[in-house]
Amino acid sequence: MAEVSVIMTSYNKPQYVANSIKAILNQTFADFELFIMDDNSNEETIRAIEPFLKDPRVKFFQSNIKTTKQRVEKVRYAALINEALEMCSGNYISYATDDNCYRPNRLKTMVNYLEKHQNVNIVYSASLTNHINLSNEVLKTQVRPTKGIVSIAPCQIDHCSIMHRQSILPIIKEKFGSFWDENPEFYRIGDARFFWRLNQYWDFYPIREILDDNYITELSIHHKLANEKQNEFVQMLPTQRTCKELREELRAMKKRN
Ligand code: TYD
Ligand code: MG
């Protein structure tokens, strides 16, 4: 049993995924397991992941998704995360993507915080967003600072910047029928939808330090939605629900209570 379970989703980011994995394996906190949940990436990506599979902390799973139709039926990363959450054993859960790099003290700092604050269930940190092109050149950076104790987290915080206790998961599943929502109307904001669930019970507590670097690449879903006029994937997605809607719903619920 590891103290922390880190769940990384991966799909076709051959240029970035190795760095994301390395950043986790190089953490100053040692007691973790890393689930790499790959969504049937191309060979180049698998070749980039392969060297890390001999590390005993790494558990690798690959889906058998083949068509774009299958890819848009569910929020794929939510489905992969849900599978991993059923298998993982840590007291603390942390999420990663194939285009985000944890800073070396990320796990240690967050675990320390949660050990010290037994009343807190979810922590989040500041993060640095790097917009990069396909040659890995940084075009623009932006600090996403912490904003105190957050009771409306959707689209304020990224799932790569949080850690939560494992013990909250059964409560979420009991109420909503699953951990993460796989409804494809939330493909663009899957983590915001998960936070919408979490915020119905708990606030997110801040750690002011920057603990991860997020990379927005030309391969990301956001980039595709914003820039590619009509690729097949974007065209097949249902109309996407919005952050605004999730935030307003939470505000209304909180007012009622
Ligand atoms: P990403 O493209 O990085 O989206 P964003 O614009 O939000 O940064 O995708 C987010 C995660 O989802 C990433 O880890 C890869 C994963 N993913 C899948 O597992 N399957 C898929 O079909 C897609 C498109 C993404
Ligand atoms: Mg991304």
PDB file of C-alpha atoms and ligand atoms in Angstrom, residues 13 97 99 215 220, ligand 2:
ATOM      1  CA  LYS A  13       1.605  13.569 -26.324  1.00  0.00           C
ATOM      2  CA  THR A  97      -1.773  14.736 -17.085  1.00  0.00           C
ATOM      3  CA  ASP A  99       1.339  17.760 -20.309  1.00  0.00           C
ATOM      4  CA  TYR A 215       1.687  23.099 -20.511  1.00  0.00           C
ATOM      5  CA  SER A 220      -4.618  19.792 -26.255  1.00  0.00           C
TER       6      SER A 220
HETATM    7 MG    MG B   2      -3.739  19.297 -21.302  1.00  0.00          MG
END
